Short mmCIF file of C-alpha atoms and ligand atoms in Angstrom, two decimals:
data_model
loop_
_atom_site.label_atom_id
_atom_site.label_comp_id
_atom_site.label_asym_id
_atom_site.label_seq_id
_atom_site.Cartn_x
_atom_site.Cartn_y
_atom_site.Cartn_z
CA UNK A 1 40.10 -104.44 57.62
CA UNK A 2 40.63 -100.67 57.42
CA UNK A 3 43.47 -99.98 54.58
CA UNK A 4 46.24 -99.07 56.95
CA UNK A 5 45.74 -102.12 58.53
CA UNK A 6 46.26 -103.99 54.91
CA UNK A 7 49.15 -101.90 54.35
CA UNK A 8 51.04 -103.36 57.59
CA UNK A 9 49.13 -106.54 57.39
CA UNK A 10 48.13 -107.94 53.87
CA UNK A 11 49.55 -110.64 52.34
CA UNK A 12 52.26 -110.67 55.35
CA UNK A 13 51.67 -113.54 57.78
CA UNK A 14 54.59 -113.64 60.39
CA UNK A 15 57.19 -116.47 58.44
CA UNK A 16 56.58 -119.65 59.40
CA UNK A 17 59.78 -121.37 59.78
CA UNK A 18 61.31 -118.80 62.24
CA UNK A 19 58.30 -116.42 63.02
CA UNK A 20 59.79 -113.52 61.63
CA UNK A 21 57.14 -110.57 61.83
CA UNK A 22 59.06 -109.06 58.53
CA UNK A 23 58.65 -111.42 55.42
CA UNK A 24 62.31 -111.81 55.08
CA UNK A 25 63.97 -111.85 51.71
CA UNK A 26 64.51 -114.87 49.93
CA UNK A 27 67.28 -114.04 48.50
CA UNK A 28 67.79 -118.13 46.21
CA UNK A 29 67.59 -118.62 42.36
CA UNK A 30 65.96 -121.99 43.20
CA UNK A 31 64.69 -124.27 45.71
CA UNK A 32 65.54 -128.21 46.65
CA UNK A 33 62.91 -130.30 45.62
CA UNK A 34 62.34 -133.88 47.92
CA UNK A 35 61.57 -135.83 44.81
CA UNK A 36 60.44 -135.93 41.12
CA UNK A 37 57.50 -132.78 41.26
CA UNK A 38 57.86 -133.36 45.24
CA UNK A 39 58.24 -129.84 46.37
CA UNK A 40 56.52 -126.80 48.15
CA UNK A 41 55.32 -124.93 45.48
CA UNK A 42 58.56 -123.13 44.62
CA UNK A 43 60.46 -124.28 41.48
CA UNK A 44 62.51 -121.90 40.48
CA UNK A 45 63.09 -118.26 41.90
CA UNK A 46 61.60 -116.67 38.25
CA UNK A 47 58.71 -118.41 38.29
CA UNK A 48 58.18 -118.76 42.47
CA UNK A 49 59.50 -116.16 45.31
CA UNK A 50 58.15 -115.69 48.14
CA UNK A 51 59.27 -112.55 49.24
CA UNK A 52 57.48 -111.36 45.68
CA UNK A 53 54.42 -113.43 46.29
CA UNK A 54 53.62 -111.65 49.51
CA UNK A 55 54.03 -108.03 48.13
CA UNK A 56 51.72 -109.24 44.89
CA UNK A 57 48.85 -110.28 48.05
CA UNK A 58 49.56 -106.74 49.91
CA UNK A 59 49.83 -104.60 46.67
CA UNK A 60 46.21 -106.70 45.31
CA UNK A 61 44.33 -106.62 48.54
CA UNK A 62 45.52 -102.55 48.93
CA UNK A 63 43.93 -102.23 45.42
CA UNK A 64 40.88 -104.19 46.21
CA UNK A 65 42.19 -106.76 42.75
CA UNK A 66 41.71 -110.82 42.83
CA UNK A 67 45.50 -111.30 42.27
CA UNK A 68 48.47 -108.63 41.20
CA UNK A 69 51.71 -109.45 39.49
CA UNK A 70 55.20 -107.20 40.33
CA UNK A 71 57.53 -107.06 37.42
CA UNK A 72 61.24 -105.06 37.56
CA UNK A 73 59.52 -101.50 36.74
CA UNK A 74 57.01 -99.66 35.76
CA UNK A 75 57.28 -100.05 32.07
CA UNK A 76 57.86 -103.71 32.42
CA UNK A 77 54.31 -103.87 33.96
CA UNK A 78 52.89 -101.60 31.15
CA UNK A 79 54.53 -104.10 28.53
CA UNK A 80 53.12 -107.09 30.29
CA UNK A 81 49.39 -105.87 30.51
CA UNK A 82 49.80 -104.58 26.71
CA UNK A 83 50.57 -108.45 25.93
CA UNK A 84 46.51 -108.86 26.83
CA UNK A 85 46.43 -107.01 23.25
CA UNK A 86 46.91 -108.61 19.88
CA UNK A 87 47.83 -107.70 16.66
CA UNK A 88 45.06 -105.92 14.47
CA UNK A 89 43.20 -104.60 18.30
CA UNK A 90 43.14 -101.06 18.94
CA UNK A 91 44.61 -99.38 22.12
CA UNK A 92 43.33 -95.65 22.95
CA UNK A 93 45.46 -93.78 25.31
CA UNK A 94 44.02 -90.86 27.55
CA UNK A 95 46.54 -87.97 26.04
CA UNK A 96 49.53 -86.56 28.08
CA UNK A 97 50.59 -89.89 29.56
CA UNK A 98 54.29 -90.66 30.93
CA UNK A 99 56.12 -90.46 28.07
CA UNK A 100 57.98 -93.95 28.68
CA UNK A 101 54.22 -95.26 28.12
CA UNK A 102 53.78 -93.04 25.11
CA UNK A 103 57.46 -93.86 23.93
CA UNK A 104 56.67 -98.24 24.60
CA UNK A 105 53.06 -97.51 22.42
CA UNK A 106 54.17 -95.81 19.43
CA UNK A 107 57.73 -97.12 19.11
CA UNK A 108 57.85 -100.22 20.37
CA UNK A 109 54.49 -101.85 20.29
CA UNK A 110 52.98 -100.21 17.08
CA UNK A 111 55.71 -102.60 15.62
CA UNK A 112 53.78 -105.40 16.05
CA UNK A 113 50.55 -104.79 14.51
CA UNK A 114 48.56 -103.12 17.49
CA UNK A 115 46.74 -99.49 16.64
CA UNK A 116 47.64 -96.79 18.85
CA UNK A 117 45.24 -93.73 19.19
CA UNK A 118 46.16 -90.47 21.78
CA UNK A 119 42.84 -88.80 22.85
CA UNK A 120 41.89 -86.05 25.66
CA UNK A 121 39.85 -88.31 27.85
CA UNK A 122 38.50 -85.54 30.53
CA UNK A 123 35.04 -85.45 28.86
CA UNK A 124 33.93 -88.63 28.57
CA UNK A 125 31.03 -87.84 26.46
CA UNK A 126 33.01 -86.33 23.75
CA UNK A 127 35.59 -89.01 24.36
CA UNK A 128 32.75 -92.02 23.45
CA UNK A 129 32.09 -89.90 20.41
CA UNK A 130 35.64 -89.41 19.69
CA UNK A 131 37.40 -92.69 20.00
CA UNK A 132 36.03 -95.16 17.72
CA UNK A 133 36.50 -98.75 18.10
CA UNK A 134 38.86 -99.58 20.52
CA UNK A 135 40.03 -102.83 22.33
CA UNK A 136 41.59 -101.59 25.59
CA UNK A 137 41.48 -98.59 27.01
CA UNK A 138 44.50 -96.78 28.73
CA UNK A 139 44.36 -93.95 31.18
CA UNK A 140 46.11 -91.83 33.88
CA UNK A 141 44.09 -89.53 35.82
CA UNK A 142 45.14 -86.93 37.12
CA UNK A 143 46.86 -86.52 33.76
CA UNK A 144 50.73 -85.91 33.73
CA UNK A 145 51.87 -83.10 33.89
CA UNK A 146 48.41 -81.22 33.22
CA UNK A 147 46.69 -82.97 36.12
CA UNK A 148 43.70 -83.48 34.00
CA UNK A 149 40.70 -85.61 35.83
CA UNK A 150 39.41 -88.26 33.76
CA UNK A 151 35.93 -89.74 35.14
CA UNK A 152 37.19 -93.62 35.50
CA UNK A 153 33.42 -94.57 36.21
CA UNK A 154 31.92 -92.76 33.30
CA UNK A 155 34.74 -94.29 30.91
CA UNK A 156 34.30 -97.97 32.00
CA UNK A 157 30.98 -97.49 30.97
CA UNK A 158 32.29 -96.23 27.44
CA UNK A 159 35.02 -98.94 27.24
CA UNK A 160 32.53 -101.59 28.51
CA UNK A 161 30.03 -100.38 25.42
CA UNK A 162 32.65 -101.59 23.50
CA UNK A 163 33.63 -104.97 24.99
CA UNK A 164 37.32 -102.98 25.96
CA UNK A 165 39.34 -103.48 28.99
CA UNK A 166 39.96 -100.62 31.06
CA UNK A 167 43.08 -100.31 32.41
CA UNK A 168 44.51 -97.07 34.87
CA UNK A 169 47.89 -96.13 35.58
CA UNK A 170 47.44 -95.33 38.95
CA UNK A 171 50.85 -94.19 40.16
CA UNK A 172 50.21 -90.71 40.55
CA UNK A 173 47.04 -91.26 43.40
CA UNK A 174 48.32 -94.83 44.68
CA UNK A 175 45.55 -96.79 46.13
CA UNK A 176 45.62 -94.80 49.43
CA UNK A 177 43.87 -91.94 47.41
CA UNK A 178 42.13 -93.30 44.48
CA UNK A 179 41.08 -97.20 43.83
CA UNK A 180 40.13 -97.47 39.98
CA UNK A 181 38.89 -101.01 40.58
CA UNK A 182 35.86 -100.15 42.29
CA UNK A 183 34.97 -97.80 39.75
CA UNK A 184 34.70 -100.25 36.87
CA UNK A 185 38.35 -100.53 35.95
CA UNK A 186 39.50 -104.07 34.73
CA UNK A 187 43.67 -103.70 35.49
CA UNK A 188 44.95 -101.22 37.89
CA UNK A 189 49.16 -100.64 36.88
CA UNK A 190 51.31 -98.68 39.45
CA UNK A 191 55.25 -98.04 38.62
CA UNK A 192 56.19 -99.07 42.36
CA UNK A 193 59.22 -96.95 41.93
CA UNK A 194 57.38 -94.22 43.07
CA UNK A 195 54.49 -93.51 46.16
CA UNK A 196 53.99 -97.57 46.82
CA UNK A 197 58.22 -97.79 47.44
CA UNK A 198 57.89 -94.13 48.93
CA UNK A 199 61.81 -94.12 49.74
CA UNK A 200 63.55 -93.52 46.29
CA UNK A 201 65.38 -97.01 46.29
CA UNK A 202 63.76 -99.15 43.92
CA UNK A 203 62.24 -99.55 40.70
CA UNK A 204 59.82 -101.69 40.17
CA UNK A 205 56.25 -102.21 38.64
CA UNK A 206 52.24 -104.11 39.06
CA UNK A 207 49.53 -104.93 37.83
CA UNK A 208 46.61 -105.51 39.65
CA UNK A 209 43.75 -107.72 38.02
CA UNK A 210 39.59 -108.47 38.92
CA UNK A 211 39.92 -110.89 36.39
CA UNK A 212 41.24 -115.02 36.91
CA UNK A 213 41.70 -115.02 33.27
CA UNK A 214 44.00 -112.08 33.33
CA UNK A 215 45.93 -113.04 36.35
CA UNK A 216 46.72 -116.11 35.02
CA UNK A 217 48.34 -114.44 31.28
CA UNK A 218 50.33 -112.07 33.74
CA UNK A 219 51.57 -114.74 36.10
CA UNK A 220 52.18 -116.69 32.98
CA UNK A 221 53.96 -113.74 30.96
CA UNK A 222 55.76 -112.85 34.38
CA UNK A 223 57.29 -116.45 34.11
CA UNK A 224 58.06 -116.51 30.08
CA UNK A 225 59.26 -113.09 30.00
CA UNK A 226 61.06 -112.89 33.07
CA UNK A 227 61.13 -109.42 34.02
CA UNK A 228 60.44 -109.98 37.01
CA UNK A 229 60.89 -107.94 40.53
CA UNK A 230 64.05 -109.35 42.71
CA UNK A 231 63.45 -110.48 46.07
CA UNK A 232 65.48 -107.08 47.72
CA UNK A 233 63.15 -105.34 45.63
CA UNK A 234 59.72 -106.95 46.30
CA UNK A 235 61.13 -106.57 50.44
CA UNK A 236 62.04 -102.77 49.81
CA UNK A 237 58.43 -102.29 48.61
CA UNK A 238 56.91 -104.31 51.03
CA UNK A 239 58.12 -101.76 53.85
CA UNK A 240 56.94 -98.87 52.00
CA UNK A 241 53.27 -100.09 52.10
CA UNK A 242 53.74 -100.54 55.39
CA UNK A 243 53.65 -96.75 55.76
CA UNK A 244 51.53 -95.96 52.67
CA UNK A 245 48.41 -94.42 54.45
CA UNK A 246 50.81 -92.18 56.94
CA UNK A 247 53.16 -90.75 54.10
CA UNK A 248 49.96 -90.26 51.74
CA UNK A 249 48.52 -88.01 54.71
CA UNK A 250 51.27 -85.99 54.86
CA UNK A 251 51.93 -85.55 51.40
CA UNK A 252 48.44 -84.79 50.51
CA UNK A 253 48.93 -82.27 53.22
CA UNK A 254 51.81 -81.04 51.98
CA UNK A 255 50.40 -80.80 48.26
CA UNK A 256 47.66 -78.74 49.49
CA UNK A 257 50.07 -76.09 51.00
CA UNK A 258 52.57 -75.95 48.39
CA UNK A 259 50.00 -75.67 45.36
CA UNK A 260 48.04 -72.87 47.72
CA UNK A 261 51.37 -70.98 48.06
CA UNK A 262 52.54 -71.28 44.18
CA UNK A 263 49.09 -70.39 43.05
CA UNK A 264 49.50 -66.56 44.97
CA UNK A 265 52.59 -65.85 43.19
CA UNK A 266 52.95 -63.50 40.65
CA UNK A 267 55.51 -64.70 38.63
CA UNK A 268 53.89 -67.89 38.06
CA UNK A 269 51.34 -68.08 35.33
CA UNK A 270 49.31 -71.04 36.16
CA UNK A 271 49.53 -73.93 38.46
CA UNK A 272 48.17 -77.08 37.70
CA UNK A 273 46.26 -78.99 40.58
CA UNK A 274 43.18 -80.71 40.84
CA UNK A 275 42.42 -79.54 44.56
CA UNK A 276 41.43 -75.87 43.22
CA UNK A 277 38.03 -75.82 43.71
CA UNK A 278 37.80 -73.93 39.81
CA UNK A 279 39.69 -76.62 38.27
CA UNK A 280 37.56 -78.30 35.57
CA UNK A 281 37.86 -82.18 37.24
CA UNK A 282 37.88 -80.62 41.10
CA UNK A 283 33.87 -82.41 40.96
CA UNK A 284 34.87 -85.75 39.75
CA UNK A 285 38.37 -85.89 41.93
CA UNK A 286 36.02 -85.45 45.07
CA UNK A 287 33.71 -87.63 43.66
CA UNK A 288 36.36 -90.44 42.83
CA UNK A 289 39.21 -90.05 45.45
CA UNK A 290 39.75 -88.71 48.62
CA UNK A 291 42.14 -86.66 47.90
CA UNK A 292 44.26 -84.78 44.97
CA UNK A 293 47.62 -85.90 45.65
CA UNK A 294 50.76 -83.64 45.81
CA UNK A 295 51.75 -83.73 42.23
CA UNK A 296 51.74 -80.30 40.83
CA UNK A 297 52.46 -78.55 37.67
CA UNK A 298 53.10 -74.61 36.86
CA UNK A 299 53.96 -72.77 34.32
CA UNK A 300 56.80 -70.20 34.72
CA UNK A 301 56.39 -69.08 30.83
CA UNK A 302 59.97 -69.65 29.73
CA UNK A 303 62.42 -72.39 29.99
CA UNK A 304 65.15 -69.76 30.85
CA UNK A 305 62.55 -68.94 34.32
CA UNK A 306 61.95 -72.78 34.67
CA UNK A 307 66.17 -73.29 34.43
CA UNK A 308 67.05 -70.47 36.69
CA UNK A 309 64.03 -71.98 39.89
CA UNK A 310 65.22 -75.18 39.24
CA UNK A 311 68.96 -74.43 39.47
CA UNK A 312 68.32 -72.39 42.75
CA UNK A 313 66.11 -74.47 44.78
CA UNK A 314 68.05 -76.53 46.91
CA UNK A 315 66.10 -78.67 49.08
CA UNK A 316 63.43 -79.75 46.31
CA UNK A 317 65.83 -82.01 44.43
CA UNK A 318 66.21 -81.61 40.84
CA UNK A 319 65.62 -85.01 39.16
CA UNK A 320 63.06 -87.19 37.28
CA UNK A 321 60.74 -89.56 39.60
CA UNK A 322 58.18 -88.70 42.17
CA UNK A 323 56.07 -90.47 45.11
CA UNK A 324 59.16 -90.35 47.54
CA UNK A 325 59.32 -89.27 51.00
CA UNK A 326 61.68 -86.00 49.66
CA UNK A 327 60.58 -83.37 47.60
CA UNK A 328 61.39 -84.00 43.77
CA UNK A 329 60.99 -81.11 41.35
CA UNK A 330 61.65 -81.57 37.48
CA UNK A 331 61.15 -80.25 33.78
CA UNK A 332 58.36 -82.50 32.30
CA UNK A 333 59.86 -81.12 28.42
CA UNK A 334 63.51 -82.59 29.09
CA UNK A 335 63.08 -84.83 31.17
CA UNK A 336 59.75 -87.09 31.84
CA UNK A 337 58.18 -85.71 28.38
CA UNK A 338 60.95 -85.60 26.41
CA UNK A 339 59.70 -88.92 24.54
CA UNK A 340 57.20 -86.34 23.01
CA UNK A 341 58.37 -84.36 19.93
CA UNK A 342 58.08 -80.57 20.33
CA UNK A 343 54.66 -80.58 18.24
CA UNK A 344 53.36 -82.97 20.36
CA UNK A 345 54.17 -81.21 23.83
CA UNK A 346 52.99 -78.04 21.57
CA UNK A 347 49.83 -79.69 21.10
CA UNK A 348 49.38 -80.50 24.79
CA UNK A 349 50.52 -77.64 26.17
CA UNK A 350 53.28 -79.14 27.76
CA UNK A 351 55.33 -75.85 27.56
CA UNK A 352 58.92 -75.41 28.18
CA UNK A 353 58.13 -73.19 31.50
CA UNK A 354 56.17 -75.76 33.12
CA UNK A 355 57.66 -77.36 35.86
CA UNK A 356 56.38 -80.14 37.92
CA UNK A 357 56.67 -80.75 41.37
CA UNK A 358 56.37 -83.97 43.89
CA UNK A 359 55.79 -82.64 47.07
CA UNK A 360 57.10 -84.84 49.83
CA UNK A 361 56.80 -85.13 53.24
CA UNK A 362 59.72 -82.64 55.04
CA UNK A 363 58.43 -79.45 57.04
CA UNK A 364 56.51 -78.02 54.40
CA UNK A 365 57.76 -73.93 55.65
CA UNK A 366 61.13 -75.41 54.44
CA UNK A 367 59.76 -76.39 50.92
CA UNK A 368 57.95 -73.12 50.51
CA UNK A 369 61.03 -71.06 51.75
CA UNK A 370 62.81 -73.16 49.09
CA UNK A 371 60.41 -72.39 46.29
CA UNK A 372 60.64 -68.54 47.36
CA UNK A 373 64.49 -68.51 46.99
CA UNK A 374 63.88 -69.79 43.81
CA UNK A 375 61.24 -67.76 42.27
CA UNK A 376 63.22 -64.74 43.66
CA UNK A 377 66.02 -65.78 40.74
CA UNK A 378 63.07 -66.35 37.93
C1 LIG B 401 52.74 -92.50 35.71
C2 LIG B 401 53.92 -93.37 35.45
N1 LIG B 401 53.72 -94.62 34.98
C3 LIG B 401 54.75 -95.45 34.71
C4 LIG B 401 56.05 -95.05 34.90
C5 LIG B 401 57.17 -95.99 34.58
O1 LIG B 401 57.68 -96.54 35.74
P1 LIG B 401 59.20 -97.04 35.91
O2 LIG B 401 60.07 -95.85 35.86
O3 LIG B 401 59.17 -97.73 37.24
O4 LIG B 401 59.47 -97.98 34.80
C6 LIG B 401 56.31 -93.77 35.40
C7 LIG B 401 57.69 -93.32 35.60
O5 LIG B 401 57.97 -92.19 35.91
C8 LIG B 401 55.22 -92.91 35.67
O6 LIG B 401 55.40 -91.65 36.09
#
C-alpha cells in the first residue's frame, strides 16, 4: 500500500464488535476474564489496550519497523530505548540534540554507569575517526536547531563496524519525509507530541523496532515501567496519522516559502534550512528524504532582536513544541536548549539571536505578513 493509504488504514481494521470504522477508545483499567488465564488477550489496561495496540501497528507499518511501542512522551520513549544500554556501554550522541535528550543523558542516565559522548555527526568520516568505541549510537538529523544533515546510511555502516545500534530521533522529518529504517537504522524514536499528533493536544512518544529481540525488551519495559500512552491519547494520535501525508505536503510547502522569504531579509543574518541548495547536507537530504521539512532556524544576532520579533508576531505563536497544524515560533536558548549551559550553546553556536520556527499549515501570505510585522520591530 502507498503510505497515505497506511496512514488512514494501518493497524485500523473497522472494530469488530460494533463495526466502528474509528478504533474507538477503550477507555477500562482492566478487562473480565471467563476463567483462570481464560481471556482475550487483554489483562490489564498497562500491559494490554487496544486503542494503543492499533496506533503501535499504524505508527510501525508508517515507519516500515516489525513492531513499535507508544509510551506517555517523547522522553519516556528515549528512556525506554536507553534501557537496551547497560552499565559500563558507551552511548555517542550526534551534537545539538533536544535538550530534554541531552538533559535525560548526562543527568539522569550517566548516573547509572552508562558513558555519554556529544559529537558533530555531519561528516561521517571524521565522525568514525572521532568517536571511539561506542555501543549505541544516537542521532537527529536535521540537527536541532542548526538543521545539520547527518548521512543515516553512511553512519549505520560506522555504528554497524562497531557491533552498535543505531537509533534516530526522527521527530523533526516524521516518516512521511524521511524513514531511517530503510537506511540501516536499528530503532526509529518519534516524540508523537509533535508532526505524528499534528494538532497540539497530546504528548506522547515511540519507538519503532526491526528487531524481535528489541520489541520484546520495549513491550516488556512498557509493561514494568508503566509509562505508558492512555487510551485518549493513543486515539488522538491515531487521527493525526490519518492526515499525516496531507499536513506534511503542506507544511513542507509552507517551509519552503517561509525559509525562501527569511533568507532575503536583511536584518537576518543567517537562516538555517536544509532545502538551500548551498547548505552543506542539501546532497544527502535529497538523497535520504523527500523533503526538508518546515523546521527552520535564523539568527537575528541579539537576543534583544530575537525578544522584540517574537513579542510582535502574532499569528506564529510563541511557545516551545513544533509539528502542529499552527505555526509555532520559539527561542531554542530559553526555551528548548536551555538544558545546555551557555558554553555549551557557545560551543554549538546556538546563539541567543537564533530563533526557530515550525511552520504550519495556515495561508502561508499570512505567516510571512506576520514575520514582516515582526522584523519591522527588530
Ligand atoms: C526532537 C525531539 N525529540 C524528543 C522530544 C521529547 O518529546 P516529548 O516532549 O513528547 O517528551 C522533543 C520535544 O520537543 C523533540 O523536539
Amino acid at each position: 500500500m502507498g503510505f497515505a493509504t497506511d496512514c488512514i488504514h494501518a493497524g485500523q481494521e473497522p472494530d469488530p464488535t460494533t463495526g466502528a470504522v474509528t478504533m474507538p477508545i477503550y477507555q477500562t483499567s482492566t478487562y473480565v476474564q471467563e476463567g483462570l488465564g481464560k481471556h482475550k488477550g487483554y489483562e490489564y489496561a498497562r500491559t494490554q489496550n487496544p486503542t494503543r495496540r492499533a496506533l503501535e501497528k499504524n505508527l510501525a507499518a508508517l515507519e516500515g519497523g516489525s513492531d513499535a511501542y507508544c509510551y506517555a512522551s517523547g522522553m519516556a520513549a528515549t528512556n525506554a530505548v536507553l534501557t537496551l544500554v547497560k552499565a559500563g556501554q558507551r552511548v555517542v550522541v550526534s551534537d545539538n540534540v533536544y535538550g530534554g535528550t541531552h538533559r535525560l543523558f548526562t543527568k539522569v542516565l550517566a548516573h547509572y554507569g552508562v558513558e555519554f559522548a556529544f559529537l558533530e555527526a555531519s561528516d561521517a568520516g571524521a565522525f568514525d575517526a572521532a568517536a571511539g568505541r561506542f555501543d549505541l549510537l544516537w542521532i537527529e538529523t536535521p540537527t536541532n536547531p542548526l538543521r545539520r544533515v547527518c548521512d543515516i546510511a553512511a553512519l549505520s555502516a560506522v555504528a554497524r563496524k562497531r557491533n552498535a545500534l543505531l537509533v534516530v530521533d526522527n521527530t523533526f522529518m516524521s516518516p512521511a519525509l524521511q524513514r531511517p529504517l530503510a537506511l540501516g537504522a536499528d530503532i526509529v524514536v518519534h516524540s508523537t507530541t509533535k508532526f505524528l499528533n499534528g494538532h497540539s493536544d497530546s504528548v506522547g512518544g515511540v519507538a519503532v523496532v526491526k528487531d524481535p529481540a528489541h520489541a520484546q525488551w520495549l513491550q516488556f519495559y512498557q509493561n514494568a515501567a508503566g509509562a505508558i500512552l492512555s487510551p485518549f491519547d493513543s486515539w488522538l494520535v491515531l487521527r493525526g496519522t490519518k492526515t499525516l501525508a496531507l499536513r506534511m505536503r503542506q507544511h513542507e510547502e509552507n517551509g519552503k516559502r517561509v525559509a525562501e522569504y527569511l533568507r532575503g531579509q536583511a536584518k537576518i543574518r543567517k537562516v538555517y534550512w536544509p532545502g538551500f541548495t548551498d547548505h552543506p547536507g542539501y546532497v544527502v537530504q535529497r538523497r535520504q528524504a523527500s523533503g526538508f521539512g518546515s523546521m527552520i532556524s535564523f539568527d537575528l544576532g541579539s537576543r534583544e532582536a530575537a525578544a522584540r520579533l517574537l513579542e510582535t508576531v502574532r499569528l506564529c505563536s510563541l511557545g516551545e513544541s513544533l509539528g502542529g497544524i499552527e505555526t509555532l515560533i520559539s527561542h531554542p536558548a530559553t526555551m528548548t536548549h536551555a538544558g545546555y549551559t551557555q558554553e555549551e550553546r557557545d560551543a554549538l553556536g546556538i546563539g541567543d539571536g537564533l530563533v526557530r520556527i515550525s511552520v504550519g499549515c495556515e495561508d502561508v501570505e499570512d505567516l510571512i505578513a506576520d514575520l514582516a510585522r515582526g522584523l519591522e520591530k527588530v
